[in-house]
């Protein structure tokens, strides 16, 4: 059983029935309760009043017109109903042409496109027939629409592919949306009297530039990367996905130069202990100060490093620099907390990885207990036996291991029990609405209960408001990390933030 089904196996009624009850036919409808089985950890009752806004969103003229094209299976406009040619007949969603038109018209320069593809959809058609496949497409379309925001555009591209066009304030919001979409698909679909379990893969392209030519092509390339990497995950577009061999070689040369000439640097995001109110550590975050493109985040070059075999060299630099910075902080007496470093699945599988960690610790005289290595669930499960062996060797040294983005992967409880993990990091997608969303609160509460039973510390990511912090504290979370505590900052700024919280505790 996957972790998320252990935490919360949520069974709602048929998607089509939920949508039918939301239609503006007189008074606003109320969808049925969403409840947990297996002991019922919680019961969620959601009430959504869409009113005329639903009709406006799909540009349908008239109240009766909206109800007329709704079928028992989803959003299905009948032939000859005056439905615009730019919409998909099967799902009622805007089609590719309307999506491309919307992309051209928006000019804010802060948009993201997510392309969602159903994994193994062809097999569903072959096993159950095209009628049931069509019903699944309508159900998936409805679920995507449920997850995204009201002002996001959801379109059907072709076959089993959908797109979400969304504006953002911070690029990470696109990743949060992708994680929520992946989470939502873990609930089975009931179509044609059958219960279907399907997953999706998601390609994302974030472009903070008013010129968005190639946005759809880039997101589709990222979708292919997600499927090639094992499916049931998302991938961010990077330039290497569409590059020729010559272009890749030039990019690799740039990255090698960056390591040698000091263009790479680390920022640090503090983590706050909720019991003491003090900063207990920080996460090291890699950046590249590119001479032509400015400061680049890891999503722009880590996939390239993994693809070309440079990830070992890059990861060794990050470990060494983080340990060097810890030594400097301790020498100056400015910061005594732990530092967390992210480790990719490929790094974890390298034969010399443990030796690389030991070398960095020894060179700078750092106590292994002050180093935290963060791995994701998907990284841990790629080769669980090798992961177990590597983690045991690391923890024998005294290094702490944290499981990052917890709740979004598919690790089993049997494997989780065996891994020598000291911390669980709750994914930010469960945190962003925790003070308003009963389902998210229940999932986080269940994760914390599970972690406490296993003797693990729980850290929540993506905390941006005082209300989120208060909700997490009430649920028993140990520590929080996010913009509320501090954005990623230069090493000298960590000392200032640490002192601010020390002073606050003194009063």
PDB file of N, CA, C and O in Angstrom, residues 124 142 160 190 227 231 244 297 343 396 502:
ATOM      1  N   UNK A 124      -5.988   1.154 -21.327  1.00  0.00           N
ATOM      2  CA  UNK A 124      -7.379   1.260 -20.851  1.00  0.00           C
ATOM      3  C   UNK A 124      -8.345   1.060 -22.014  1.00  0.00           C
ATOM      4  O   UNK A 124      -9.328   0.317 -21.917  1.00  0.00           O
ATOM      5  N   UNK A 142     -12.538  16.596 -15.412  1.00  0.00           N
ATOM      6  CA  UNK A 142     -13.263  17.183 -14.283  1.00  0.00           C
ATOM      7  C   UNK A 142     -12.370  17.287 -13.048  1.00  0.00           C
ATOM      8  O   UNK A 142     -12.398  18.286 -12.323  1.00  0.00           O
ATOM      9  N   UNK A 160      -4.975  11.721 -24.803  1.00  0.00           N
ATOM     10  CA  UNK A 160      -5.059  11.734 -23.341  1.00  0.00           C
ATOM     11  C   UNK A 160      -4.301  12.904 -22.726  1.00  0.00           C
ATOM     12  O   UNK A 160      -3.953  12.865 -21.548  1.00  0.00           O
ATOM     13  N   UNK A 190     -14.268   6.125 -10.863  1.00  0.00           N
ATOM     14  CA  UNK A 190     -15.374   5.194 -11.082  1.00  0.00           C
ATOM     15  C   UNK A 190     -16.024   5.565 -12.420  1.00  0.00           C
ATOM     16  O   UNK A 190     -16.675   6.601 -12.544  1.00  0.00           O
ATOM     17  N   UNK A 227       7.636  11.068 -18.618  1.00  0.00           N
ATOM     18  CA  UNK A 227       7.250   9.694 -18.937  1.00  0.00           C
ATOM     19  C   UNK A 227       8.482   8.796 -19.081  1.00  0.00           C
ATOM     20  O   UNK A 227       8.487   7.652 -18.618  1.00  0.00           O
ATOM     21  N   UNK A 231       7.293   7.817 -15.329  1.00  0.00           N
ATOM     22  CA  UNK A 231       5.874   8.158 -15.235  1.00  0.00           C
ATOM     23  C   UNK A 231       5.460   8.512 -13.799  1.00  0.00           C
ATOM     24  O   UNK A 231       6.243   8.399 -12.875  1.00  0.00           O
ATOM     25  N   UNK A 244      20.483  20.292 -29.620  1.00  0.00           N
ATOM     26  CA  UNK A 244      21.240  19.358 -30.460  1.00  0.00           C
ATOM     27  C   UNK A 244      22.470  18.890 -29.692  1.00  0.00           C
ATOM     28  O   UNK A 244      22.801  19.411 -28.626  1.00  0.00           O
ATOM     29  N   UNK A 297      18.352  29.168 -11.294  1.00  0.00           N
ATOM     30  CA  UNK A 297      18.002  28.195 -10.268  1.00  0.00           C
ATOM     31  C   UNK A 297      18.404  26.799 -10.709  1.00  0.00           C
ATOM     32  O   UNK A 297      18.699  26.554 -11.889  1.00  0.00           O
ATOM     33  N   UNK A 343      20.175  15.730  -2.342  1.00  0.00           N
ATOM     34  CA  UNK A 343      20.903  14.691  -3.062  1.00  0.00           C
ATOM     35  C   UNK A 343      19.959  14.051  -4.076  1.00  0.00           C
ATOM     36  O   UNK A 343      18.852  13.629  -3.722  1.00  0.00           O
ATOM     37  N   UNK A 396      25.647   5.508   9.787  1.00  0.00           N
ATOM     38  CA  UNK A 396      26.675   4.943  10.667  1.00  0.00           C
ATOM     39  C   UNK A 396      27.765   5.969  10.950  1.00  0.00           C
ATOM     40  O   UNK A 396      28.403   5.945  12.011  1.00  0.00           O
ATOM     41  N   UNK A 502      16.395  34.750  18.233  1.00  0.00           N
ATOM     42  CA  UNK A 502      16.917  34.657  19.597  1.00  0.00           C
ATOM     43  C   UNK A 502      16.377  35.794  20.446  1.00  0.00           C
ATOM     44  O   UNK A 502      15.953  35.610  21.592  1.00  0.00           O
TER      45      UNK A 502
END
